[in-house]
PDB file of C-alpha atoms in Angstrom:
ATOM      1  CA  MET A 504     163.691  39.046  20.449  1.00 89.00           C
ATOM      2  CA  LEU A 505     160.627  38.321  18.332  1.00 94.00           C
ATOM      3  CA  ASN A 506     157.713  40.729  18.722  1.00 95.00           C
ATOM      4  CA  VAL A 507     154.152  39.395  18.543  1.00 95.00           C
ATOM      5  CA  ARG A 508     150.980  41.220  17.556  1.00 93.00           C
ATOM      6  CA  ASN A 509     147.884  41.193  19.754  1.00 91.00           C
ATOM      7  CA  PRO A 510     144.948  40.003  17.593  1.00 90.00           C
ATOM      8  CA  TYR A 511     142.496  42.145  19.591  1.00 85.00           C
ATOM      9  CA  THR A 512     144.331  45.468  19.393  1.00 89.00           C
ATOM     10  CA  GLY A 513     146.705  45.056  16.459  1.00 91.00           C
ATOM     11  CA  LEU A 514     149.544  46.236  18.693  1.00 93.00           C
ATOM     12  CA  TYR A 515     152.843  44.420  19.222  1.00 95.00           C
ATOM     13  CA  ASP A 516     152.629  43.938  22.969  1.00 93.00           C
ATOM     14  CA  TYR A 517     154.403  40.608  23.551  1.00 94.00           C
ATOM     15  CA  ALA A 518     157.938  39.452  22.846  1.00 96.00           C
ATOM     16  CA  PHE A 519     159.947  36.276  23.369  1.00 95.00           C
ATOM     17  CA  GLU A 520     163.511  35.105  22.975  1.00 95.00           C
ATOM     18  CA  PRO A 521     163.684  32.457  20.233  1.00 96.00           C
ATOM     19  CA  THR A 522     165.489  29.181  20.789  1.00 96.00           C
ATOM     20  CA  ASP A 523     169.007  29.388  19.381  1.00 96.00           C
ATOM     21  CA  ILE A 524     170.746  26.609  17.474  1.00 96.00           C
ATOM     22  CA  ALA A 525     172.917  25.593  20.422  1.00 97.00           C
ATOM     23  CA  SER A 526     169.831  25.162  22.602  1.00 97.00           C
ATOM     24  CA  LEU A 527     168.089  23.270  19.807  1.00 97.00           C
ATOM     25  CA  ASP A 528     171.035  20.880  19.531  1.00 97.00           C
ATOM     26  CA  ALA A 529     171.134  20.363  23.295  1.00 98.00           C
ATOM     27  CA  THR A 530     167.387  19.701  23.478  1.00 98.00           C
ATOM     28  CA  CYS A 531     167.509  17.193  20.629  1.00 98.00           C
ATOM     29  CA  SER A 532     170.441  15.383  22.247  1.00 98.00           C
ATOM     30  CA  ARG A 533     168.661  15.255  25.602  1.00 98.00           C
ATOM     31  CA  LEU A 534     165.475  13.861  24.082  1.00 98.00           C
ATOM     32  CA  ARG A 535     167.367  11.243  22.074  1.00 98.00           C
ATOM     33  CA  ALA A 536     169.173  10.073  25.206  1.00 98.00           C
ATOM     34  CA  ALA A 537     165.885   9.770  27.123  1.00 98.00           C
ATOM     35  CA  GLN A 538     163.823   8.109  24.374  1.00 98.00           C
ATOM     36  CA  PRO A 539     164.875   4.498  25.142  1.00 98.00           C
ATOM     37  CA  ARG A 540     163.628   4.939  28.731  1.00 98.00           C
ATOM     38  CA  TRP A 541     160.341   6.343  27.462  1.00 98.00           C
ATOM     39  CA  ALA A 542     159.899   3.450  25.027  1.00 97.00           C
ATOM     40  CA  ALA A 543     160.799   0.922  27.736  1.00 97.00           C
ATOM     41  CA  LEU A 544     157.817   2.059  29.830  1.00 97.00           C
ATOM     42  CA  GLY A 545     155.521   0.185  27.451  1.00 95.00           C
ATOM     43  CA  LEU A 546     152.224   1.456  26.113  1.00 94.00           C
ATOM     44  CA  GLU A 547     150.381   1.185  29.434  1.00 95.00           C
ATOM     45  CA  GLY A 548     153.144   3.049  31.254  1.00 97.00           C
ATOM     46  CA  ARG A 549     153.148   5.840  28.692  1.00 97.00           C
ATOM     47  CA  ILE A 550     149.355   6.119  28.858  1.00 96.00           C
ATOM     48  CA  GLU A 551     149.473   6.515  32.642  1.00 96.00           C
ATOM     49  CA  ILE A 552     151.999   9.348  32.408  1.00 97.00           C
ATOM     50  CA  LEU A 553     150.093  11.172  29.666  1.00 97.00           C
ATOM     51  CA  ARG A 554     146.889  10.904  31.699  1.00 96.00           C
ATOM     52  CA  ARG A 555     148.655  12.526  34.651  1.00 96.00           C
ATOM     53  CA  PHE A 556     149.601  15.384  32.332  1.00 95.00           C
ATOM     54  CA  THR A 557     146.075  15.953  30.994  1.00 95.00           C
ATOM     55  CA  ASP A 558     144.613  15.597  34.504  1.00 94.00           C
ATOM     56  CA  LEU A 559     146.823  18.465  35.664  1.00 93.00           C
ATOM     57  CA  ILE A 560     145.491  20.666  32.870  1.00 92.00           C
ATOM     58  CA  LYS A 561     141.915  19.630  33.656  1.00 91.00           C
ATOM     59  CA  ALA A 562     142.418  20.631  37.290  1.00 91.00           C
ATOM     60  CA  GLY A 563     143.646  24.115  36.380  1.00 88.00           C
ATOM     61  CA  PRO A 564     142.821  25.054  32.786  1.00 89.00           C
ATOM     62  CA  GLU A 565     142.389  28.788  33.219  1.00 91.00           C
ATOM     63  CA  ARG A 566     145.921  29.956  32.367  1.00 90.00           C
ATOM     64  CA  LEU A 567     146.167  27.719  29.314  1.00 91.00           C
ATOM     65  CA  ARG A 568     142.712  28.803  28.155  1.00 91.00           C
ATOM     66  CA  ASP A 569     143.418  32.501  28.692  1.00 92.00           C
ATOM     67  CA  SER A 570     146.794  32.386  26.951  1.00 93.00           C
ATOM     68  CA  ALA A 571     145.242  30.585  23.961  1.00 92.00           C
ATOM     69  CA  VAL A 572     142.514  33.230  23.759  1.00 91.00           C
ATOM     70  CA  ALA A 573     145.135  35.978  23.883  1.00 92.00           C
ATOM     71  CA  ASP A 574     147.136  34.240  21.159  1.00 92.00           C
ATOM     72  CA  THR A 575     144.292  33.593  18.733  1.00 89.00           C
ATOM     73  CA  GLY A 576     141.724  36.260  19.574  1.00 87.00           C
ATOM     74  CA  ASN A 577     139.149  33.464  19.568  1.00 83.00           C
ATOM     75  CA  TRP A 578     137.276  32.855  22.829  1.00 81.00           C
ATOM     76  CA  ALA A 579     135.484  29.678  21.724  1.00 78.00           C
ATOM     77  CA  SER A 580     138.687  28.143  20.390  1.00 75.00           C
ATOM     78  CA  GLY A 581     140.534  29.122  23.563  1.00 77.00           C
ATOM     79  CA  GLN A 582     137.943  27.295  25.644  1.00 79.00           C
ATOM     80  CA  ALA A 583     138.508  24.112  23.629  1.00 83.00           C
ATOM     81  CA  GLU A 584     142.285  24.451  23.733  1.00 87.00           C
ATOM     82  CA  SER A 585     142.484  23.551  27.421  1.00 84.00           C
ATOM     83  CA  ASN A 586     140.447  20.351  27.006  1.00 87.00           C
ATOM     84  CA  LEU A 587     143.176  17.873  26.040  1.00 89.00           C
ATOM     85  CA  GLY A 588     141.857  14.947  28.080  1.00 89.00           C
ATOM     86  CA  PRO A 589     139.235  13.735  25.566  1.00 89.00           C
ATOM     87  CA  ARG A 590     141.735  14.040  22.710  1.00 87.00           C
ATOM     88  CA  LEU A 591     144.225  11.879  24.597  1.00 90.00           C
ATOM     89  CA  GLU A 592     141.555   9.279  25.342  1.00 92.00           C
ATOM     90  CA  ARG A 593     140.645   9.043  21.652  1.00 90.00           C
ATOM     91  CA  GLU A 594     144.273   8.423  20.757  1.00 91.00           C
ATOM     92  CA  VAL A 595     144.626   5.902  23.607  1.00 93.00           C
ATOM     93  CA  ALA A 596     141.608   3.969  22.306  1.00 91.00           C
ATOM     94  CA  ILE A 597     143.200   3.788  18.861  1.00 89.00           C
ATOM     95  CA  ALA A 598     146.547   2.693  20.291  1.00 89.00           C
ATOM     96  CA  LEU A 599     144.992  -0.022  22.447  1.00 89.00           C
ATOM     97  CA  THR A 600     143.099  -1.545  19.525  1.00 86.00           C
ATOM     98  CA  ALA A 601     145.917  -1.295  16.993  1.00 79.00           C
ATOM     99  CA  GLY A 602     147.132  -4.834  17.710  1.00 70.00           C
ATOM    100  CA  SER A 603     150.518  -5.927  16.447  1.00 69.00           C
ATOM    101  CA  PRO A 604     152.124  -5.748  13.001  1.00 70.00           C
ATOM    102  CA  GLU A 605     150.756  -8.100  10.406  1.00 68.00           C
ATOM    103  CA  GLY A 606     152.529 -11.426  10.498  1.00 63.00           C
ATOM    104  CA  TRP A 607     155.189 -11.252   7.834  1.00 64.00           C
ATOM    105  CA  SER A 608     158.460 -13.076   7.492  1.00 67.00           C
ATOM    106  CA  SER A 609     160.879 -13.931   4.766  1.00 71.00           C
ATOM    107  CA  ARG A 610     163.723 -16.374   4.431  1.00 72.00           C
ATOM    108  CA  ALA A 611     166.099 -16.429   1.487  1.00 73.00           C
ATOM    109  CA  ASN A 612     169.731 -17.254   0.923  1.00 75.00           C
ATOM    110  CA  GLY A 613     170.262 -18.051   4.591  1.00 76.00           C
ATOM    111  CA  PHE A 614     168.798 -14.742   5.843  1.00 81.00           C
ATOM    112  CA  SER A 615     165.477 -14.281   7.630  1.00 80.00           C
ATOM    113  CA  ALA A 616     163.375 -11.172   8.304  1.00 80.00           C
ATOM    114  CA  GLU A 617     160.158 -10.353  10.130  1.00 78.00           C
ATOM    115  CA  ALA A 618     157.948  -7.300  10.697  1.00 78.00           C
ATOM    116  CA  GLN A 619     158.377  -5.182  13.811  1.00 81.00           C
ATOM    117  CA  TRP A 620     157.033  -1.881  15.105  1.00 87.00           C
ATOM    118  CA  VAL A 621     159.954   0.318  16.154  1.00 93.00           C
ATOM    119  CA  PRO A 622     159.405   3.959  17.225  1.00 96.00           C
ATOM    120  CA  TYR A 623     161.316   6.740  15.540  1.00 97.00           C
ATOM    121  CA  PRO A 624     163.734   7.988  18.239  1.00 98.00           C
ATOM    122  CA  LEU A 625     162.919  11.680  17.754  1.00 98.00           C
ATOM    123  CA  VAL A 626     159.885  13.185  16.017  1.00 98.00           C
ATOM    124  CA  GLY A 627     159.749  16.877  15.120  1.00 98.00           C
ATOM    125  CA  ASN A 628     156.280  18.451  15.085  1.00 98.00           C
ATOM    126  CA  ILE A 629     155.831  21.856  13.407  1.00 98.00           C
ATOM    127  CA  THR A 630     152.387  23.233  14.218  1.00 96.00           C
ATOM    128  CA  PRO A 631     150.126  26.157  13.185  1.00 93.00           C
ATOM    129  CA  TRP A 632     148.637  29.183  14.894  1.00 90.00           C
ATOM    130  CA  ASN A 633     144.888  28.621  14.535  1.00 86.00           C
ATOM    131  CA  SER A 634     144.679  25.962  17.268  1.00 88.00           C
ATOM    132  CA  PRO A 635     148.029  26.213  19.022  1.00 92.00           C
ATOM    133  CA  VAL A 636     147.401  23.614  21.754  1.00 93.00           C
ATOM    134  CA  ASN A 637     145.137  20.986  20.216  1.00 91.00           C
ATOM    135  CA  LEU A 638     147.006  20.842  16.920  1.00 92.00           C
ATOM    136  CA  ALA A 639     150.336  20.743  18.742  1.00 94.00           C
ATOM    137  CA  PHE A 640     149.211  17.613  20.573  1.00 95.00           C
ATOM    138  CA  LEU A 641     147.380  15.881  17.723  1.00 91.00           C
ATOM    139  CA  ASP A 642     150.514  14.288  16.238  1.00 95.00           C
ATOM    140  CA  THR A 643     152.442  14.602  19.505  1.00 97.00           C
ATOM    141  CA  PHE A 644     150.118  12.235  21.391  1.00 96.00           C
ATOM    142  CA  HIS A 645     150.374   9.696  18.554  1.00 94.00           C
ATOM    143  CA  ALA A 646     154.164   9.802  18.610  1.00 97.00           C
ATOM    144  CA  LEU A 647     154.480   9.678  22.401  1.00 97.00           C
ATOM    145  CA  LEU A 648     152.107   6.714  22.632  1.00 96.00           C
ATOM    146  CA  ALA A 649     154.223   4.928  20.027  1.00 96.00           C
ATOM    147  CA  GLY A 650     157.335   5.396  22.178  1.00 97.00           C
ATOM    148  CA  CYS A 651     158.968   8.299  20.334  1.00 98.00           C
ATOM    149  CA  ALA A 652     160.457  11.385  21.938  1.00 98.00           C
ATOM    150  CA  VAL A 653     158.956  14.573  20.491  1.00 98.00           C
ATOM    151  CA  ILE A 654     160.142  18.137  19.958  1.00 98.00           C
ATOM    152  CA  VAL A 655     157.453  20.667  19.000  1.00 98.00           C
ATOM    153  CA  LYS A 656     158.014  23.945  17.144  1.00 98.00           C
ATOM    154  CA  PRO A 657     154.734  25.915  17.332  1.00 96.00           C
ATOM    155  CA  SER A 658     153.894  28.980  15.294  1.00 96.00           C
ATOM    156  CA  GLU A 659     155.694  32.149  16.322  1.00 96.00           C
ATOM    157  CA  ILE A 660     152.332  33.943  15.942  1.00 94.00           C
ATOM    158  CA  THR A 661     150.906  32.187  19.027  1.00 94.00           C
ATOM    159  CA  PRO A 662     153.727  31.942  21.594  1.00 95.00           C
ATOM    160  CA  ARG A 663     151.856  32.902  24.755  1.00 95.00           C
ATOM    161  CA  VAL A 664     150.621  29.356  25.354  1.00 94.00           C
ATOM    162  CA  ILE A 665     154.107  27.809  25.237  1.00 95.00           C
ATOM    163  CA  PRO A 666     155.406  28.784  28.714  1.00 95.00           C
ATOM    164  CA  VAL A 667     152.122  27.564  30.213  1.00 95.00           C
ATOM    165  CA  ILE A 668     152.318  24.223  28.404  1.00 96.00           C
ATOM    166  CA  ALA A 669     155.949  23.907  29.466  1.00 96.00           C
ATOM    167  CA  GLU A 670     154.983  24.286  33.144  1.00 96.00           C
ATOM    168  CA  PHE A 671     152.473  21.448  32.884  1.00 96.00           C
ATOM    169  CA  ILE A 672     155.057  19.265  31.133  1.00 97.00           C
ATOM    170  CA  GLU A 673     157.718  19.991  33.757  1.00 97.00           C
ATOM    171  CA  ALA A 674     155.261  18.952  36.468  1.00 97.00           C
ATOM    172  CA  VAL A 675     155.395  15.401  35.066  1.00 97.00           C
ATOM    173  CA  PRO A 676     159.146  14.594  35.053  1.00 97.00           C
ATOM    174  CA  GLU A 677     158.835  11.373  33.037  1.00 97.00           C
ATOM    175  CA  LEU A 678     157.047  13.308  30.283  1.00 98.00           C
ATOM    176  CA  ALA A 679     159.528  16.182  30.448  1.00 98.00           C
ATOM    177  CA  ASP A 680     162.252  13.669  29.554  1.00 97.00           C
ATOM    178  CA  ALA A 681     160.491  12.790  26.305  1.00 98.00           C
ATOM    179  CA  LEU A 682     158.735  16.017  25.222  1.00 98.00           C
ATOM    180  CA  ALA A 683     159.930  19.563  24.679  1.00 98.00           C
ATOM    181  CA  PHE A 684     158.610  22.738  23.056  1.00 98.00           C
ATOM    182  CA  ILE A 685     160.901  25.234  21.356  1.00 97.00           C
ATOM    183  CA  GLN A 686     160.108  28.764  20.182  1.00 96.00           C
ATOM    184  CA  GLY A 687     161.075  30.527  16.991  1.00 96.00           C
ATOM    185  CA  ASP A 688     160.129  31.411  13.443  1.00 95.00           C
ATOM    186  CA  GLY A 689     160.450  29.535  10.163  1.00 94.00           C
ATOM    187  CA  ALA A 690     164.234  29.512  10.324  1.00 95.00           C
ATOM    188  CA  LEU A 691     164.106  27.447  13.517  1.00 96.00           C
ATOM    189  CA  GLY A 692     161.620  25.056  11.933  1.00 96.00           C
ATOM    190  CA  ALA A 693     163.930  24.605   8.958  1.00 95.00           C
ATOM    191  CA  ALA A 694     166.880  23.928  11.295  1.00 96.00           C
ATOM    192  CA  LEU A 695     164.841  21.380  13.240  1.00 97.00           C
ATOM    193  CA  ILE A 696     164.099  19.211  10.202  1.00 96.00           C
ATOM    194  CA  GLY A 697     167.645  17.962   9.783  1.00 94.00           C
ATOM    195  CA  LYS A 698     167.966  17.037  13.470  1.00 97.00           C
ATOM    196  CA  VAL A 699     164.997  14.648  13.816  1.00 98.00           C
ATOM    197  CA  ASP A 700     164.045  11.250  12.410  1.00 98.00           C
ATOM    198  CA  TYR A 701     160.507  12.121  11.313  1.00 98.00           C
ATOM    199  CA  VAL A 702     158.682  15.410  10.692  1.00 98.00           C
ATOM    200  CA  CYS A 703     154.990  16.154  11.202  1.00 97.00           C
ATOM    201  CA  PHE A 704     153.830  19.459   9.727  1.00 97.00           C
ATOM    202  CA  THR A 705     150.433  21.160   9.807  1.00 94.00           C
ATOM    203  CA  GLY A 706     150.088  24.424   7.933  1.00 92.00           C
ATOM    204  CA  SER A 707     149.926  26.044   4.534  1.00 90.00           C
ATOM    205  CA  VAL A 708     150.733  24.521   1.167  1.00 91.00           C
ATOM    206  CA  PRO A 709     153.645  26.929   0.412  1.00 93.00           C
ATOM    207  CA  THR A 710     155.326  26.220   3.756  1.00 94.00           C
ATOM    208  CA  GLY A 711     154.546  22.516   3.482  1.00 95.00           C
ATOM    209  CA  ARG A 712     156.372  22.447   0.155  1.00 96.00           C
ATOM    210  CA  LYS A 713     159.434  24.009   1.817  1.00 96.00           C
ATOM    211  CA  VAL A 714     159.276  21.447   4.638  1.00 96.00           C
ATOM    212  CA  LEU A 715     159.103  18.588   2.133  1.00 97.00           C
ATOM    213  CA  GLU A 716     162.015  19.940   0.105  1.00 96.00           C
ATOM    214  CA  THR A 717     164.195  20.427   3.190  1.00 95.00           C
ATOM    215  CA  ALA A 718     163.310  17.000   4.582  1.00 96.00           C
ATOM    216  CA  SER A 719     164.000  15.288   1.276  1.00 96.00           C
ATOM    217  CA  ARG A 720     167.532  16.679   1.242  1.00 94.00           C
ATOM    218  CA  ALA A 721     168.066  15.172   4.706  1.00 92.00           C
ATOM    219  CA  PHE A 722     166.239  11.922   3.796  1.00 95.00           C
ATOM    220  CA  VAL A 723     163.792  12.508   6.658  1.00 96.00           C
ATOM    221  CA  PRO A 724     160.250  11.087   6.230  1.00 97.00           C
ATOM    222  CA  VAL A 725     157.414  13.598   6.503  1.00 97.00           C
ATOM    223  CA  SER A 726     153.682  13.761   7.229  1.00 96.00           C
ATOM    224  CA  LEU A 727     152.010  16.885   5.817  1.00 95.00           C
ATOM    225  CA  GLU A 728     148.541  18.184   6.740  1.00 92.00           C
ATOM    226  CA  LEU A 729     147.981  21.151   4.443  1.00 90.00           C
ATOM    227  CA  GLY A 730     144.243  21.720   4.696  1.00 80.00           C
ATOM    228  CA  GLY A 731     142.202  21.157   1.562  1.00 73.00           C
ATOM    229  CA  LYS A 732     139.157  22.102  -0.452  1.00 76.00           C
ATOM    230  CA  ASP A 733     136.713  20.305   1.804  1.00 84.00           C
ATOM    231  CA  PRO A 734     133.330  19.518   0.201  1.00 92.00           C
ATOM    232  CA  LEU A 735     129.853  19.345   1.698  1.00 95.00           C
ATOM    233  CA  ILE A 736     127.670  17.000  -0.361  1.00 97.00           C
ATOM    234  CA  VAL A 737     123.889  17.331  -0.188  1.00 97.00           C
ATOM    235  CA  LEU A 738     122.157  14.317  -1.734  1.00 97.00           C
ATOM    236  CA  GLU A 739     118.513  13.675  -2.553  1.00 96.00           C
ATOM    237  CA  GLY A 740     116.580  12.861   0.593  1.00 94.00           C
ATOM    238  CA  ALA A 741     118.699  15.172   2.737  1.00 96.00           C
ATOM    239  CA  ASP A 742     117.197  17.547   5.299  1.00 97.00           C
ATOM    240  CA  VAL A 743     117.720  20.807   3.419  1.00 97.00           C
ATOM    241  CA  GLU A 744     117.409  23.009   6.511  1.00 97.00           C
ATOM    242  CA  ALA A 745     119.943  20.931   8.466  1.00 97.00           C
ATOM    243  CA  ALA A 746     122.306  20.914   5.479  1.00 97.00           C
ATOM    244  CA  ALA A 747     122.119  24.696   5.181  1.00 97.00           C
ATOM    245  CA  ILE A 748     122.877  25.121   8.889  1.00 97.00           C
ATOM    246  CA  SER A 749     125.864  22.766   8.545  1.00 95.00           C
ATOM    247  CA  ALA A 750     127.106  24.679   5.506  1.00 95.00           C
ATOM    248  CA  VAL A 751     127.053  28.045   7.263  1.00 95.00           C
ATOM    249  CA  ILE A 752     128.670  26.724  10.432  1.00 93.00           C
ATOM    250  CA  GLY A 753     131.237  24.714   8.478  1.00 92.00           C
ATOM    251  CA  GLY A 754     132.162  27.650   6.285  1.00 91.00           C
ATOM    252  CA  CYS A 755     132.238  30.381   8.922  1.00 89.00           C
ATOM    253  CA  VAL A 756     133.479  28.778  12.150  1.00 80.00           C
ATOM    254  CA  GLY A 757     136.817  30.265  13.140  1.00 75.00           C
ATOM    255  CA  ASN A 758     136.376  32.900  10.403  1.00 75.00           C
ATOM    256  CA  GLY A 759     136.712  30.043   7.929  1.00 75.00           C
ATOM    257  CA  GLN A 760     140.306  29.518   9.038  1.00 75.00           C
ATOM    258  CA  ASN A 761     139.947  25.887  10.105  1.00 77.00           C
ATOM    259  CA  CYS A 762     141.688  23.343   7.909  1.00 79.00           C
ATOM    260  CA  PHE A 763     138.440  21.352   7.710  1.00 80.00           C
ATOM    261  CA  SER A 764     136.130  24.289   6.977  1.00 86.00           C
ATOM    262  CA  THR A 765     133.492  23.812   4.273  1.00 91.00           C
ATOM    263  CA  GLU A 766     134.913  25.262   1.078  1.00 88.00           C
ATOM    264  CA  ARG A 767     132.773  23.661  -1.654  1.00 92.00           C
ATOM    265  CA  ILE A 768     129.160  22.507  -1.717  1.00 96.00           C
ATOM    266  CA  TYR A 769     127.712  19.938  -4.136  1.00 97.00           C
ATOM    267  CA  VAL A 770     123.899  19.800  -4.189  1.00 98.00           C
ATOM    268  CA  ALA A 771     121.582  17.410  -5.986  1.00 98.00           C
ATOM    269  CA  ASP A 772     119.734  19.245  -8.789  1.00 97.00           C
ATOM    270  CA  SER A 773     116.338  18.456  -7.272  1.00 97.00           C
ATOM    271  CA  LEU A 774     117.287  20.212  -4.005  1.00 97.00           C
ATOM    272  CA  TYR A 775     119.334  23.070  -5.427  1.00 97.00           C
ATOM    273  CA  ASP A 776     116.804  25.941  -5.309  1.00 97.00           C
ATOM    274  CA  ASP A 777     115.478  25.014  -1.873  1.00 97.00           C
ATOM    275  CA  PHE A 778     119.011  24.622  -0.546  1.00 98.00           C
ATOM    276  CA  VAL A 779     120.134  28.019  -1.852  1.00 98.00           C
ATOM    277  CA  ASP A 780     117.097  29.687  -0.261  1.00 98.00           C
ATOM    278  CA  ALA A 781     117.785  27.967   3.063  1.00 98.00           C
ATOM    279  CA  LEU A 782     121.497  28.810   2.870  1.00 97.00           C
ATOM    280  CA  VAL A 783     120.783  32.498   2.235  1.00 97.00           C
ATOM    281  CA  ALA A 784     118.343  32.574   5.138  1.00 97.00           C
ATOM    282  CA  GLN A 785     120.889  30.975   7.489  1.00 96.00           C
ATOM    283  CA  ALA A 786     123.641  33.334   6.343  1.00 94.00           C
ATOM    284  CA  ARG A 787     121.404  36.324   7.017  1.00 95.00           C
TER     285      ARG A 787
END
């Protein structure tokens, strides 16, 4: 069993049984076998199924919201965690306007080739604790819309949301064939990498480096989202008061633990003193 700390009390008051390697292998095999059926539904068919899934959450978001709040200790974030419908619609809009691959063909020495879009059969998505639902589905929606099957390994720090998500997934059988969540720590994430065809990872730089090294040994392509040193740039002509408000919100929201939080500020010399005064006032 893995014990989990309550962010409100500091006590270890929750525990879960991690997915073992045999179960991981079985889940990967099941998803691989189902992926051709998922891809054969076509984009419109996959959109319809994913909308059924988000509609179910919209109709009864309380358990998902409450479990996310319990996981993160963040009420505002927990409220947003149960609102997956708008995120899906944004990804659907992108998918519907993506068109087809650029016309490309080649013929040489009696052989011909042309460009095609072919989904990776199985995508592994390793996701962080600070937004355990929305960040789990950011890359997952992309991959599912493309026709991939997806297996998600969320952070072991925020496991309370996983059984709730799993219930919503199981309520849509066609989606349950193509999507699964597993539970465990970094060792399970490392084991997952060699069993999938593509890895998406969101998290820290040190762990991202480990993911890249492990994936490179297995020749598995990787997408890494490791946060950054995100700048706010205040140019001449800017509304200094509005910029100061944005700086404080951007730097402090989520205790500054968002991957897109404001971490550097560049200010035009002519506005510098006024901006610092406004920033101090907002911080106070």
